[in-house]
Coordinates of C-alpha atoms in Angstrom, one line a residue:
M211 CA 8.2 20.0 -6.6
N212 CA 9.1 17.5 -9.0
T213 CA 6.2 17.2 -10.9
A214 CA 5.1 13.5 -12.6
S215 CA 7.2 13.1 -16.2
T216 CA 10.7 13.2 -13.8
Y217 CA 9.4 9.5 -12.0
D218 CA 8.9 6.5 -13.6
K219 CA 5.3 5.7 -12.9
Q220 CA 2.3 6.9 -9.6
I221 CA 1.7 4.4 -7.2
T222 CA -0.8 5.1 -4.1
L223 CA 0.4 4.5 -1.3
A224 CA -3.0 3.3 1.8
I225 CA -2.0 2.9 5.0
T226 CA -4.8 1.2 7.5
G227 CA -5.1 0.1 10.3
A228 CA -4.7 -3.7 10.1
S229 CA -1.8 -5.9 11.3
G230 CA 1.1 -5.0 9.4
A231 CA 3.0 -1.9 9.7
P232 CA 6.0 -3.3 8.4
Y233 CA 4.8 -3.8 5.2
A234 CA 4.2 -0.7 4.3
L235 CA 6.9 1.4 5.7
G236 CA 9.0 -1.6 3.5
L237 CA 7.3 -1.2 0.1
L238 CA 7.4 2.7 0.9
K239 CA 10.8 2.5 1.4
A240 CA 11.0 -0.5 -1.7
L241 CA 9.1 2.4 -4.4
V242 CA 11.3 5.8 -2.5
A243 CA 14.1 3.6 -3.6
N244 CA 12.8 3.1 -8.1
N245 CA 12.3 6.6 -8.3
V246 CA 8.1 6.1 -7.9
Q247 CA 5.8 9.2 -6.9
I248 CA 4.2 7.7 -4.8
F249 CA 0.4 9.7 -3.2
V250 CA 0.3 8.2 0.3
L251 CA -3.3 8.2 1.8
I252 CA -3.4 7.3 5.5
S253 CA -6.3 6.6 7.9
S254 CA -5.9 7.2 11.5
A255 CA -6.1 3.6 13.1
A256 CA -3.0 3.0 10.8
Q257 CA -1.6 5.5 12.2
V258 CA -2.6 4.1 16.8
V259 CA -0.4 0.8 15.3
L260 CA 2.7 2.5 13.4
K261 CA 3.6 4.0 17.1
T262 CA 2.4 0.0 18.3
E263 CA 4.3 -2.1 15.3
S264 CA 7.0 0.4 14.8
D265 CA 7.4 3.1 17.4
I266 CA 6.5 5.1 14.2
A267 CA 5.2 8.5 16.1
I268 CA 3.4 10.0 12.4
P269 CA 2.2 12.9 11.9
S270 CA -1.8 14.1 11.6
H271 CA -1.7 16.3 10.1
P272 CA -1.3 15.7 5.7
D273 CA 2.1 19.0 5.4
K274 CA 4.0 17.6 8.5
A275 CA 3.1 13.8 7.0
Q276 CA 5.0 13.9 4.1
Q277 CA 7.8 16.1 5.2
F278 CA 8.7 13.7 8.4
L279 CA 8.7 11.2 5.2
Q280 CA 9.8 12.8 2.6
Q281 CA 13.1 13.2 5.2
M282 CA 12.7 9.1 6.5
F283 CA 12.8 7.9 3.1
S284 CA 15.4 10.1 1.8
A285 CA 12.7 11.3 -0.4
K286 CA 12.7 13.8 -3.0
D287 CA 11.2 17.2 -2.9
G288 CA 7.6 16.2 -4.2
Q289 CA 7.4 12.2 -4.6
I290 CA 6.2 11.6 -1.4
Q291 CA 2.5 13.5 -1.9
V292 CA 1.0 12.7 1.8
F293 CA -2.9 13.6 1.5
G294 CA -6.1 13.8 4.2
K295 CA -8.9 10.9 4.3
E296 CA -10.9 14.0 3.0
N297 CA -9.1 15.4 0.6
W298 CA -11.4 15.3 -2.3
F299 CA -9.1 17.9 -4.8
S300 CA -6.7 14.9 -4.6
P301 CA -5.3 13.5 -7.8
V302 CA -6.1 10.2 -5.9
A303 CA -10.1 10.8 -6.1
S304 CA -10.5 11.2 -9.6
G305 CA -10.3 9.2 -12.6
S306 CA -8.6 11.9 -14.1
A307 CA -5.9 12.3 -12.5
A308 CA -5.4 8.9 -10.3
P309 CA -1.9 6.5 -10.5
K310 CA -4.0 3.6 -12.3
H311 CA -2.4 1.6 -10.1
M312 CA -2.9 1.1 -6.3
I313 CA -1.7 -0.5 -2.9
V314 CA -3.8 -0.8 0.4
C315 CA -0.9 -2.1 2.4
P316 CA -1.9 -3.8 4.9
C317 CA -5.5 -3.6 4.3
S318 CA -7.9 -4.0 7.2
T319 CA -11.3 -5.8 6.3
G320 CA -13.0 -2.8 7.4
T321 CA -12.1 -1.7 4.8
L322 CA -11.9 -3.7 2.8
S323 CA -15.7 -4.2 3.4
A324 CA -16.4 -0.9 2.6
I325 CA -14.6 -1.5 -1.0
A326 CA -16.2 -4.1 -2.0
T327 CA -19.8 -2.1 -1.3
G328 CA -18.5 0.7 -2.9
A329 CA -18.4 3.5 0.1
S330 CA -16.6 6.3 -0.7
D331 CA -16.6 7.7 3.0
N332 CA -13.4 8.6 2.6
L333 CA -10.5 9.1 0.4
I334 CA -8.8 5.8 -0.1
E335 CA -12.7 4.2 -0.2
R336 CA -12.6 6.7 -2.8
G337 CA -9.3 5.9 -4.1
A338 CA -9.8 2.4 -4.3
D339 CA -13.6 3.2 -6.3
V340 CA -11.5 5.0 -8.9
V341 CA -9.1 2.7 -9.2
L342 CA -12.4 -0.2 -9.8
K343 CA -13.9 1.5 -12.0
E344 CA -10.9 3.5 -14.3
R345 CA -9.8 -0.2 -14.6
G346 CA -6.5 -0.2 -12.7
Q347 CA -4.9 -2.1 -10.5
L348 CA -5.5 -2.9 -7.1
I349 CA -4.0 -4.6 -4.5
L350 CA -5.3 -5.6 -1.4
V351 CA -3.0 -6.7 1.2
T352 CA -4.9 -8.3 3.6
R353 CA -3.2 -10.1 7.3
E354 CA -7.1 -11.0 9.8
M355 CA -7.0 -14.5 11.2
P356 CA -8.6 -16.5 10.9
L357 CA -11.4 -15.5 7.6
S358 CA -14.8 -15.0 8.5
S359 CA -17.5 -15.7 6.0
I360 CA -17.8 -12.4 5.4
H361 CA -14.4 -11.5 4.7
L362 CA -13.7 -14.3 1.9
E363 CA -17.4 -13.0 0.2
N364 CA -15.8 -9.7 0.1
M365 CA -12.3 -10.6 -0.9
L366 CA -14.1 -13.2 -3.4
K367 CA -16.6 -10.1 -4.8
L368 CA -13.5 -7.9 -5.5
S369 CA -11.0 -10.4 -7.2
Q370 CA -13.9 -10.5 -9.9
M371 CA -13.7 -7.2 -9.5
G372 CA -10.7 -7.5 -10.9
A373 CA -8.6 -6.5 -7.9
T374 CA -5.5 -7.7 -6.5
I375 CA -6.3 -9.6 -3.3
M376 CA -2.4 -11.3 -1.7
P377 CA -2.8 -12.1 2.2
A378 CA 0.5 -10.6 4.1
S379 CA 1.0 -14.6 4.2
P380 CA 5.4 -15.0 3.6
G381 CA 7.4 -17.8 2.6
F382 CA 10.9 -19.8 4.4
Y383 CA 11.8 -21.5 1.5
H384 CA 14.1 -18.3 1.5
H385 CA 15.3 -19.3 4.9
P386 CA 14.2 -16.1 6.7
T387 CA 16.2 -15.2 9.4
C388 CA 15.1 -12.4 11.5
I389 CA 11.9 -10.2 10.7
D390 CA 12.7 -7.9 8.6
D391 CA 13.3 -11.1 6.4
L392 CA 10.0 -12.1 6.3
V393 CA 8.8 -8.5 5.2
D394 CA 10.7 -8.7 1.9
F395 CA 9.2 -12.2 0.8
V396 CA 5.7 -9.9 1.2
V397 CA 6.9 -6.1 0.1
A398 CA 9.0 -8.7 -3.0
R399 CA 5.9 -10.4 -4.1
I400 CA 3.8 -6.9 -4.2
L401 CA 6.4 -5.5 -5.9
D402 CA 6.5 -7.7 -8.5
H403 CA 3.0 -7.5 -9.1
L404 CA 3.1 -3.7 -9.5
G405 CA 6.8 -4.5 -11.6
Q406 CA 9.0 -3.4 -9.8
A407 CA 12.4 -3.9 -9.9
H408 CA 13.6 -5.3 -6.4
N409 CA 16.4 -7.6 -4.9
L410 CA 14.6 -8.3 -1.8
V411 CA 14.6 -11.8 -1.9
S412 CA 16.2 -15.0 -4.0
R413 CA 13.4 -15.9 -6.6
W414 CA 12.2 -20.0 -5.8
G415 CA 14.6 -22.1 -8.0
Y416 CA 17.1 -19.4 -8.4
G417 CA 18.0 -19.5 -5.0
G418 CA 21.1 -21.6 -4.8
D419 CA 21.8 -25.7 -3.7

């Protein structure tokens, strides 16, 4: 198995049950292409949404899910590592070993609330808690609309803690012609914040006419 030194960066990607499965898949594809090692955490609700929105049935067992994703994205052996929601021995669960970058994409409002209150009832919540306490980079790709006052309060609270709240709100100035173009816009903005190179969309002012 390839070691961490084989990769340019380590990133944790948590996928929760909010609508927006294509964003998670697009991000995972881009990170694999950029030689990033990804620690993947998938909630039970996310598995349902992935099947519903993208017709992708990810196995429930972490080892089988890992093999499935590695084959799907032609990743190196060990480049994608999947951990179960109660695997407290995962590197993600400890400040001494967790990647300094974590994205929750898409981020459900339930997960948003749990992270904002410091709950650590599963590995996704614990992973986010670790990144916050270690002053790492936490990006929460929310999608819910409209937003209640509770949602807004949780977003403000997390923003003040240092997290980046990044609603999945694609722009249209790149003249999208299909759903993939809209997905690419959101994925591109996430990659920008991670310092990852891409050519998914034209940048404002550099796109042409």
